[in-house]
GROMACS .gro file of C-alpha atoms in nm:
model
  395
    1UNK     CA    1   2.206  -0.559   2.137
    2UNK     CA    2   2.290  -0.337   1.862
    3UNK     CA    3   2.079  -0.375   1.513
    4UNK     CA    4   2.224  -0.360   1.154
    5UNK     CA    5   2.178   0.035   1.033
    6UNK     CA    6   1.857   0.023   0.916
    7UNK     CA    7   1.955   0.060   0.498
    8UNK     CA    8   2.149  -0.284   0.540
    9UNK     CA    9   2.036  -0.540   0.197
   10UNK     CA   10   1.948  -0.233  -0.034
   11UNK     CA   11   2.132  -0.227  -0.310
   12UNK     CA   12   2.212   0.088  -0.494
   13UNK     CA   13   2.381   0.151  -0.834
   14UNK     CA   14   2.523   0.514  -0.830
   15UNK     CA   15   2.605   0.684  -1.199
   16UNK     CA   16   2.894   0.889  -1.085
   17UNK     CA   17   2.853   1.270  -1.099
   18UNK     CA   18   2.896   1.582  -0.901
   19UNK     CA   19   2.860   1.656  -0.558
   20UNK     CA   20   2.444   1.632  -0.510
   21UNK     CA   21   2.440   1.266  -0.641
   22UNK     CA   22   2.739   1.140  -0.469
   23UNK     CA   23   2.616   1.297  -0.134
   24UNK     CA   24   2.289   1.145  -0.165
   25UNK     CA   25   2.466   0.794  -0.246
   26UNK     CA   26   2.705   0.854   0.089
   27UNK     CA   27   2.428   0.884   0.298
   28UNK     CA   28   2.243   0.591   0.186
   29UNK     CA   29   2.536   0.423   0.225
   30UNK     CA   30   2.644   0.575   0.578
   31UNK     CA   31   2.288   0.404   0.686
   32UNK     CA   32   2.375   0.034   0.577
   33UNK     CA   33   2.318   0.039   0.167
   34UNK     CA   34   2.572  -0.106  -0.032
   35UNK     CA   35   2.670   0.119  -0.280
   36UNK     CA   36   2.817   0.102  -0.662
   37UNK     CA   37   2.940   0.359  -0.829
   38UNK     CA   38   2.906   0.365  -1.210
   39UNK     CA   39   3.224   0.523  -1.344
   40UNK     CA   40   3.259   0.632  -1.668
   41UNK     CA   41   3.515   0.390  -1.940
   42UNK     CA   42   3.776   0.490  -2.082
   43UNK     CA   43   3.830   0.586  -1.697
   44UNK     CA   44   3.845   0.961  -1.633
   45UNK     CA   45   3.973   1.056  -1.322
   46UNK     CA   46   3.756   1.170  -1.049
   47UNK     CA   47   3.771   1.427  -0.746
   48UNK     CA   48   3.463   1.246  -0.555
   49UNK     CA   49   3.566   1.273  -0.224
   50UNK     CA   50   3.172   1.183  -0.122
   51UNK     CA   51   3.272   0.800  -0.131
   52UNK     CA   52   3.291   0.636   0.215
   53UNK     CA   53   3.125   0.285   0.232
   54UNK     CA   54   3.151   0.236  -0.171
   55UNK     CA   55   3.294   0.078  -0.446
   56UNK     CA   56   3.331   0.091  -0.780
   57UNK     CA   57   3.302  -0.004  -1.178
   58UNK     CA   58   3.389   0.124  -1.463
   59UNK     CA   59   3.156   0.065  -1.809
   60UNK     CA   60   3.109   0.249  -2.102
   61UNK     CA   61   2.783   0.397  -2.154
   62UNK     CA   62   2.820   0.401  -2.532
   63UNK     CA   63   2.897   0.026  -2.578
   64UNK     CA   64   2.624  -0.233  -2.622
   65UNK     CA   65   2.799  -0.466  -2.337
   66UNK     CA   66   2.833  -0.229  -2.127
   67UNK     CA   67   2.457  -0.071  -2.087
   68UNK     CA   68   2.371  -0.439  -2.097
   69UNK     CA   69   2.525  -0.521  -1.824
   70UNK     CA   70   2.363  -0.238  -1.635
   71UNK     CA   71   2.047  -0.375  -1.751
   72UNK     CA   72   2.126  -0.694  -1.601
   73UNK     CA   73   2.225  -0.527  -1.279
   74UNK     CA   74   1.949  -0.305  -1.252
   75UNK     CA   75   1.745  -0.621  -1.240
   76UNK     CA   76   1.884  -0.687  -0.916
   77UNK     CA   77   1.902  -0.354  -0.719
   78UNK     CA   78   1.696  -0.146  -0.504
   79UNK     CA   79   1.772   0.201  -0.619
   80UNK     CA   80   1.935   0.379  -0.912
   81UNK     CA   81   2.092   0.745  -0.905
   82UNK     CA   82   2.071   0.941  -1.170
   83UNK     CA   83   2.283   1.284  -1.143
   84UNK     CA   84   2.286   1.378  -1.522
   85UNK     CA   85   2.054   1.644  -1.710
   86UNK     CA   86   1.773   1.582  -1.835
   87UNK     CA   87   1.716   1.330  -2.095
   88UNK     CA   88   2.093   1.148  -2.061
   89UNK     CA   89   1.907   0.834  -1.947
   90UNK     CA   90   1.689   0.804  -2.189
   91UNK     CA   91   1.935   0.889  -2.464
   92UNK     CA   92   2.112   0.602  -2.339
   93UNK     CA   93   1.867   0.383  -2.356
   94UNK     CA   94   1.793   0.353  -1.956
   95UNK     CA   95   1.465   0.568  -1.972
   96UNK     CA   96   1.341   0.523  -1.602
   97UNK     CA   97   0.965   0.416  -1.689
   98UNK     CA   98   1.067   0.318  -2.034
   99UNK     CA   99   1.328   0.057  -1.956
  100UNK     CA  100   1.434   0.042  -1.585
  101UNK     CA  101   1.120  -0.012  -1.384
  102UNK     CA  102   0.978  -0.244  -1.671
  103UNK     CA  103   1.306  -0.446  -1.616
  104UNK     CA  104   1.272  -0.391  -1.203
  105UNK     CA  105   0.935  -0.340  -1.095
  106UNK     CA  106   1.087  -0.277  -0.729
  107UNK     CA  107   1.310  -0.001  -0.823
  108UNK     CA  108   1.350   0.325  -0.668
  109UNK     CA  109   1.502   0.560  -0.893
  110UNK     CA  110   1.653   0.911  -0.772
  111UNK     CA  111   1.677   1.168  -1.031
  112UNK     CA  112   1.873   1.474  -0.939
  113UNK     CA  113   1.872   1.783  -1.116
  114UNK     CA  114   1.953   2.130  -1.106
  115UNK     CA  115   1.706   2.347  -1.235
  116UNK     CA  116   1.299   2.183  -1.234
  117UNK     CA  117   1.287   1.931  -1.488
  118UNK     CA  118   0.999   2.180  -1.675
  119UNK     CA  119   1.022   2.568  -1.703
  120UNK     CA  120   1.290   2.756  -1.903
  121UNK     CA  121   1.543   2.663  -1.734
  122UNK     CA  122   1.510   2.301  -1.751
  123UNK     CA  123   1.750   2.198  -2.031
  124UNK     CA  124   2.090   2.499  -1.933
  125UNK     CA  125   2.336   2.402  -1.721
  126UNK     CA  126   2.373   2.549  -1.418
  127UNK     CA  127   2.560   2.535  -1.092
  128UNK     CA  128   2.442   2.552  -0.698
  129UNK     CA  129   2.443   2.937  -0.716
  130UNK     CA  130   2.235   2.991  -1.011
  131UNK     CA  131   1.945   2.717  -0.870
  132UNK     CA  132   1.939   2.871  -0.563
  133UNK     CA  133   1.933   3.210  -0.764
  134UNK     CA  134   1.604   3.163  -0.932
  135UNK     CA  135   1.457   2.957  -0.651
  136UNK     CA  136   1.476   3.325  -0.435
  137UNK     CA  137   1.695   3.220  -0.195
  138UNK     CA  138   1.993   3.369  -0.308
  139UNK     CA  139   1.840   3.713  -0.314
  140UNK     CA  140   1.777   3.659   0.059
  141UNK     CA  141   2.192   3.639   0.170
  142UNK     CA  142   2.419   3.940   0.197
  143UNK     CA  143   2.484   4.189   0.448
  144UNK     CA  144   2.282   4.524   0.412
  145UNK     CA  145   2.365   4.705   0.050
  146UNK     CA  146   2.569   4.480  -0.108
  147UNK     CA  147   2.526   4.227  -0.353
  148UNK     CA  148   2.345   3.858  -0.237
  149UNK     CA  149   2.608   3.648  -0.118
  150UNK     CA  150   2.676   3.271  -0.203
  151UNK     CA  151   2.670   3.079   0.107
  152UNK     CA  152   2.930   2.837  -0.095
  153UNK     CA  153   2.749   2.549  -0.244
  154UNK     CA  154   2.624   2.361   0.112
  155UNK     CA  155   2.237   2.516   0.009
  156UNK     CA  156   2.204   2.422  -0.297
  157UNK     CA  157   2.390   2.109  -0.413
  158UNK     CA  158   2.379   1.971  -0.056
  159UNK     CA  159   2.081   2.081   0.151
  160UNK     CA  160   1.839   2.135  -0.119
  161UNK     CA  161   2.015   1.873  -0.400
  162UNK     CA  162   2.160   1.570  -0.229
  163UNK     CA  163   1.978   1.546   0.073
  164UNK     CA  164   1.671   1.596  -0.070
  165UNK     CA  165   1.693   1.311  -0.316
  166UNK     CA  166   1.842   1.100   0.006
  167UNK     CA  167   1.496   1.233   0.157
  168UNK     CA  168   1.311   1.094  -0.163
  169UNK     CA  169   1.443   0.787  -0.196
  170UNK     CA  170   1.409   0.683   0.165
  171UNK     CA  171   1.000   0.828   0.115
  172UNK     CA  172   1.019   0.597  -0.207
  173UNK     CA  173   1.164   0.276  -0.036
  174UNK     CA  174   0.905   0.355   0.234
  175UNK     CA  175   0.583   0.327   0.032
  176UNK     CA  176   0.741   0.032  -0.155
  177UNK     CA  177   0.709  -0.149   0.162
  178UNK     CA  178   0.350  -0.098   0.206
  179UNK     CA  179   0.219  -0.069  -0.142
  180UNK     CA  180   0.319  -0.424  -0.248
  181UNK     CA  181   0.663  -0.376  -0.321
  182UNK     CA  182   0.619  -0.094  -0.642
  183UNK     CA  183   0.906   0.131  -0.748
  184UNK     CA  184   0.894   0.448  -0.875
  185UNK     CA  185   1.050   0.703  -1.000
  186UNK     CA  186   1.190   1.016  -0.719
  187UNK     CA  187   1.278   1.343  -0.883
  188UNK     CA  188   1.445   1.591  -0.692
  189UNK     CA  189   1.606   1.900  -0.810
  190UNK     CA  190   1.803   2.195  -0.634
  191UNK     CA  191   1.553   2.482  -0.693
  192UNK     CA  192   1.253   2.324  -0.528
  193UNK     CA  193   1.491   2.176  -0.251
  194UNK     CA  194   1.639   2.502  -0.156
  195UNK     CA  195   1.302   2.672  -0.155
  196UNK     CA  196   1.155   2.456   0.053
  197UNK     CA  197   1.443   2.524   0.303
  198UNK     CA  198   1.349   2.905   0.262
  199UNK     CA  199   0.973   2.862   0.377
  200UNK     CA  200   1.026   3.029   0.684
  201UNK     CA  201   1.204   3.333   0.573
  202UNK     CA  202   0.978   3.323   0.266
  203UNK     CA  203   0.617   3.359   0.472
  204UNK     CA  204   0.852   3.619   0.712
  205UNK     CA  205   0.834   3.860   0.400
  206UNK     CA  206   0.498   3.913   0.487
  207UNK     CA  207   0.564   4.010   0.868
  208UNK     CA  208   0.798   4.203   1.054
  209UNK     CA  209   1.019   3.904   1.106
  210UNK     CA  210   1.187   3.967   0.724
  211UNK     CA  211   1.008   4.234   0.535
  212UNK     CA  212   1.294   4.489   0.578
  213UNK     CA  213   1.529   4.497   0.295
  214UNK     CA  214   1.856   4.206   0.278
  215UNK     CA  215   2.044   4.275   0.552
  216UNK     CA  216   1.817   4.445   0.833
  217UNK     CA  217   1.641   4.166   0.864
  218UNK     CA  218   1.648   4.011   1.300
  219UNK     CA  219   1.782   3.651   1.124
  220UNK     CA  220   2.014   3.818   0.834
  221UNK     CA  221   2.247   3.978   1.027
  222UNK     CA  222   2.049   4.343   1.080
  223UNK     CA  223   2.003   4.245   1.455
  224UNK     CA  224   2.264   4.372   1.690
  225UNK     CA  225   2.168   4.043   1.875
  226UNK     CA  226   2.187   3.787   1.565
  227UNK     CA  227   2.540   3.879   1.378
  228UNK     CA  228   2.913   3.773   1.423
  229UNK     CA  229   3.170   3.980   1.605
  230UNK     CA  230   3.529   4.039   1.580
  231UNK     CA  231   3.729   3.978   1.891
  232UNK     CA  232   4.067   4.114   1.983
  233UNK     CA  233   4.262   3.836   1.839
  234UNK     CA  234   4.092   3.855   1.493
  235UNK     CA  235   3.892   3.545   1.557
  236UNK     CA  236   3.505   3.566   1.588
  237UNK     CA  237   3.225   3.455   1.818
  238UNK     CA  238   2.802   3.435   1.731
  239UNK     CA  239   2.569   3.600   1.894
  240UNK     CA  240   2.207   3.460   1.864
  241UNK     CA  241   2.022   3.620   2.164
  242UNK     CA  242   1.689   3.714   2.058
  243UNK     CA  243   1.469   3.635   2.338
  244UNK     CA  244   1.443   3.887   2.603
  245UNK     CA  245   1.601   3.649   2.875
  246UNK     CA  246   1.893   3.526   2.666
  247UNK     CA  247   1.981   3.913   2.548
  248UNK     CA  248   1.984   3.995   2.944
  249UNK     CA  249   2.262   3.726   3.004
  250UNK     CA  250   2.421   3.851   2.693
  251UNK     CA  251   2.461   4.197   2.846
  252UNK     CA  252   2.558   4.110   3.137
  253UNK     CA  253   2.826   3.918   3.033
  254UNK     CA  254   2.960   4.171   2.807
  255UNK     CA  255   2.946   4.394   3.153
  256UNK     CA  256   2.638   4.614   2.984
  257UNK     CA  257   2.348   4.725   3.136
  258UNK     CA  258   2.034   4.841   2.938
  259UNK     CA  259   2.050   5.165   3.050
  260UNK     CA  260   2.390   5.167   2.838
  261UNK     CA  261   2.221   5.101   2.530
  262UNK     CA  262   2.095   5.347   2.289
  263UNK     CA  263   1.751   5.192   2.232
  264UNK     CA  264   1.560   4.908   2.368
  265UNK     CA  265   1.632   4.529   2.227
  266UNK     CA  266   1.360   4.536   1.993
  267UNK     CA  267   1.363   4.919   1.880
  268UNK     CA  268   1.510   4.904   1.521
  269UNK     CA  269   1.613   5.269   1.474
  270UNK     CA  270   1.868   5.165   1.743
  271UNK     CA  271   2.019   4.882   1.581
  272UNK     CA  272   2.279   5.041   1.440
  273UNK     CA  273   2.400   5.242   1.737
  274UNK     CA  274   2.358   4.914   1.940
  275UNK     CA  275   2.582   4.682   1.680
  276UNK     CA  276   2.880   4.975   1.712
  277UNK     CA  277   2.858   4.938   2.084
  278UNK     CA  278   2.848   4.539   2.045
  279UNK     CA  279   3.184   4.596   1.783
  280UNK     CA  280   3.346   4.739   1.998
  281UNK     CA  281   3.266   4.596   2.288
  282UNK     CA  282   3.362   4.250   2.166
  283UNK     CA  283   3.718   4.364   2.066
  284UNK     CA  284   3.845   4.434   2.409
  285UNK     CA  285   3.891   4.042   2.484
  286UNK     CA  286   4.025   3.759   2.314
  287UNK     CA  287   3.827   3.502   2.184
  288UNK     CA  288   3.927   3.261   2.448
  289UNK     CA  289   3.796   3.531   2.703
  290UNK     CA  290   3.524   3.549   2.595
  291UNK     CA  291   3.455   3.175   2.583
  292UNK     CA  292   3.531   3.187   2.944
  293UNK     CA  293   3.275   3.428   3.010
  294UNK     CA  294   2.995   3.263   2.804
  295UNK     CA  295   3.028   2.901   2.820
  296UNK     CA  296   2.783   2.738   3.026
  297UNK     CA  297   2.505   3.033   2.992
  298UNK     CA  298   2.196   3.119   2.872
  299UNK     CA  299   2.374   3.393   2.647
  300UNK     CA  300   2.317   3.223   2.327
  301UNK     CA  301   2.699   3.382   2.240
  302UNK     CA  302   2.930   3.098   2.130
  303UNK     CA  303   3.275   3.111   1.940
  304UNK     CA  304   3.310   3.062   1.545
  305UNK     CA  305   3.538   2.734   1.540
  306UNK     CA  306   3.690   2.681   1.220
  307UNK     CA  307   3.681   2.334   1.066
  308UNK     CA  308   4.110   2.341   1.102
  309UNK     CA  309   4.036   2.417   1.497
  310UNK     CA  310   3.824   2.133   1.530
  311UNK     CA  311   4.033   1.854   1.326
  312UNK     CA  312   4.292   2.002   1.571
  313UNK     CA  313   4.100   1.969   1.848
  314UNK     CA  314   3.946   1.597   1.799
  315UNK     CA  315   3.625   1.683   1.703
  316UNK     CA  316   3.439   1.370   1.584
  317UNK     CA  317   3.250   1.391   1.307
  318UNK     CA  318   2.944   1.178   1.375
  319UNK     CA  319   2.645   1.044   1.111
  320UNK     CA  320   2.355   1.294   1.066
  321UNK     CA  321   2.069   1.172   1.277
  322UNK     CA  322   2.126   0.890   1.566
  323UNK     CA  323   1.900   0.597   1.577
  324UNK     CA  324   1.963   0.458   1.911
  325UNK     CA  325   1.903   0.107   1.797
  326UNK     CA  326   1.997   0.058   1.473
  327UNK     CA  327   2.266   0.334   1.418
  328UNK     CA  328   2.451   0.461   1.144
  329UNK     CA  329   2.809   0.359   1.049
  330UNK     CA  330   3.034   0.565   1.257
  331UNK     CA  331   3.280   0.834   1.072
  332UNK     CA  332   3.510   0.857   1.360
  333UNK     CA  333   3.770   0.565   1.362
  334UNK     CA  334   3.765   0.417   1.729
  335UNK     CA  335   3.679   0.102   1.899
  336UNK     CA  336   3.343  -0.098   1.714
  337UNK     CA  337   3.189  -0.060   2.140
  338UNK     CA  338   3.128   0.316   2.116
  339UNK     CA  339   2.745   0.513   2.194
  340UNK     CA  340   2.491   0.506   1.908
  341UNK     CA  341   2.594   0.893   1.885
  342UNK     CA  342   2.887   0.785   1.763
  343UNK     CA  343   2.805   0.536   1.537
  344UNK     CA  344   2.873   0.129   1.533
  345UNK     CA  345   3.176   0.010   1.364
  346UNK     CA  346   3.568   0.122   1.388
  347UNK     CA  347   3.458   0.474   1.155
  348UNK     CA  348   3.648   0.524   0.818
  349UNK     CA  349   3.980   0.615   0.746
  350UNK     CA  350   4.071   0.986   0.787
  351UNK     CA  351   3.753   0.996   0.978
  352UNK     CA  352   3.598   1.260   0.770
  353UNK     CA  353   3.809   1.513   0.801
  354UNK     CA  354   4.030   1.356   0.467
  355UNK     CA  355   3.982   1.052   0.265
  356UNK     CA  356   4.133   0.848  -0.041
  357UNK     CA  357   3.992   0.937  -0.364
  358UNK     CA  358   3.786   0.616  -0.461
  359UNK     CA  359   3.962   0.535  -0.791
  360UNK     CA  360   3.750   0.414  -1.066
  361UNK     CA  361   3.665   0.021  -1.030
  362UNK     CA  362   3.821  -0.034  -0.704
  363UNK     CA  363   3.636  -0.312  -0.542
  364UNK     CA  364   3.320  -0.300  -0.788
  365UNK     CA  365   3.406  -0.678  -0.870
  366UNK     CA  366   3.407  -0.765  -0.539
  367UNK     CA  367   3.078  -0.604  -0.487
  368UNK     CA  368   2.931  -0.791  -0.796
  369UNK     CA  369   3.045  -1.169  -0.671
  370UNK     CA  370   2.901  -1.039  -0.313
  371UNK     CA  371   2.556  -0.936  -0.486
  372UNK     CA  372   2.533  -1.174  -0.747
  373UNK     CA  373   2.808  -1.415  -0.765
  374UNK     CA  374   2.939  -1.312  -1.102
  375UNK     CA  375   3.280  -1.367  -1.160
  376UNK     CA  376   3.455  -1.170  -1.482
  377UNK     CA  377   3.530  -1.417  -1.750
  378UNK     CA  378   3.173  -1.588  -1.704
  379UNK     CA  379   2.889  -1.321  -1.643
  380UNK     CA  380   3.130  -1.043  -1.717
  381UNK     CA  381   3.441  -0.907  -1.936
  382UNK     CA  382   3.626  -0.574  -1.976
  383UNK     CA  383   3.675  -0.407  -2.299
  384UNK     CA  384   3.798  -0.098  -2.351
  385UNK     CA  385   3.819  -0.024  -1.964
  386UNK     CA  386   3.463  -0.119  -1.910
  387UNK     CA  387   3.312  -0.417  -1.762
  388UNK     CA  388   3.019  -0.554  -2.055
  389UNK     CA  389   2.815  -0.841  -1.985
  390UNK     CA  390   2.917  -1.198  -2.147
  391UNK     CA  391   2.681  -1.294  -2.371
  392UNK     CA  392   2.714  -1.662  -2.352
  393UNK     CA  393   2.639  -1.683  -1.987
  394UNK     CA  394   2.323  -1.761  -1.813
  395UNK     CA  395   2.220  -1.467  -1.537
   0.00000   0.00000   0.00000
């Protein structure tokens, strides 16, 4: 019989923000937490699209009511997410160890930042390109003598930002299960995240494996083997044969032998010889021909699917690691009897390939009567857009 996902009870209130923040607060939630979002009042529209699984309030953060009522929440919860710069808390009057955990013991509280909270950096703002930029890793992208490339944000705000708080908080609930049931406080922040991702390639610098300059590197596209290829309909396939056995089936399915090359496989003077021969050998077939060719070997050489090929295609998008008995919530809609792969439950709508913008304070009340059993007019108003805590009631 299949278990609840394994997150199911915790309780987390998310303060809405960009991407890193929301991501972390999707994944918690994709794993069976309930999660709140924390919109700002007056309401300001949002392009969230990280939302599946939540709901929402709205309070203002500069009314008395309102951060009392998030006091009185907080009280109750498992985590909090905190997306802002540094300090925004506290200036509010939600200082982590100051107020929250004095008011919640138990809490787990994610702070997600940009930059390293100390440094000089610590108080600009900044975007995923400029913390990856000073954590290194952007100097390691780009194709040989141009510029370092952005790999769009996914390193950055996602890889090293949002699942690396996701990754803290999950280490934090963790301990608080075999400490005695103490919080703390989880900071995370995009430059450390990223570099961690970057170890490899970092300790390579020292070897042969990535001490050549950007770009003529075996893993950063300098390898004849390791690099992208235009076929004869403009579309692309990846080549990622590196060991000896897997470059032989490459070659022979692109009808070479290695007496046709200009150098051996691992003979770097030749590289560039043996990527023009590659070029060109790879745009005498179509994509689809080659697919034909490759598909079921040893060749490491696969085709570059674009995300609009695979929504086309019915490519299910499925939750990031499968626990066989206590899965995820499934992305994919489909019948609730489908393999832990998949995910339990009927997916969400669009099936994460589109979804509805959650609009601010959509089913946040509903959350709070599940949670709580407040009910606005006795625990809770609204003024001014924002839900503020009732002062005559007894939580």
């Amino acid at each position: 019989m299949t278990q609840q996902p394994p997150l199911t009870g915790i309780r987390v209130l998310e303060f809405a923000g960009l991407a890193p923040g929301p991501f972390a607060g999707m994944l918690l939630a994709d794993y069976g937490a309930t999660v709140l979002r924390l919109d700002r009042a007056p309401v300001i529209p949002t392009n969230d699209q990280l939302t599946r699984h939540k709901t929402s309030i709205c309070v203002n953060l500069k009314s008395p009511g309102g951060i009392a009522l998030i006091k009185k929440l907080v009280a109750h919860v498992d985590v909090v997410i905190d997306p802002f710069r540094p300090g925004v808390l506290e200036k509010l009057g939600l200082g982590p160890e100051e107020v929250l955990l004095k008011l919640n013991p138990r809490l787990v509280v994610g702070r997600m930042t940009g930059f390293r909270r100390d440094g000089k950096y610590s108080q600009m703002a900044g975007h995923d390109i400029n913390y990856i930029a000073v954590s290194g890793v952007l100097s390691m992208f780009g194709r040989k003598g141009e510029k370092p490339y952005p790999p769009g944000n996914v390193v950055g705000d996602f890889a090293g930002g949002g699942a690396m708080c996701f990754l803290g908080i999950l280490l934090a609930l963790f301990a608080r299960a075999h400490n005695g049931g103490i919080g703390q406080v989880v900071e995370a922040n995009m430059v450390d995240g990223s570099a961690i991702l970057a170890t490899m390639p970092r300790l390579g610098l020292k070897t042969e494996v990535w001490r050549a300059p950007r770009g003529e590197n075996m893993l950063d596209g300098g390898a004849p083997f390791y690099d992208t290829y235009e076929t004869k309909d403009g579309r692309f396939m990846a080549v990622g044969a590196i060991e000896p056995q897997f470059f032989a089936q490459l070659l022979k399915g692109l009808s070479l032998t290695p007496s046709s090359l200009p150098g051996a496989q691992q003979d770097r003077k030749h590289w560039p010889a043996m990527k023009t021969l590659f070029t060109s050998t790879f745009k005498s077939k179509n994509r689809a021909e080659w697919e034909k060719i490759f598909d079921g070997t040893d060749a490491c050489c696969t085709p570059v699917i674009t995300q609009a090929e695979l929504e086309a295609d019915g490519f299910d998008q499925r939750p990031a690691v499968t626990l066989k008995a206590s899965p995820g919530y499934a992305i994919a809609e489909g019948s609730a009897d489908r393999p832990a792969a998949v995910g339990q439950g009927s997916g969400v709508k669009g099936g994460g390939w589109n979804n509805d913008l959650l609009k601010p304070g959509k089913g946040g009340e509903e959350t709070l009567d599940q949670w709580l059993g407040w009910k606005r007019g006795k625990q809770f108003g609204v003024e001014g857009g924002g839900f503020v805590i009732n002062d005559t009631s007894k939580l």
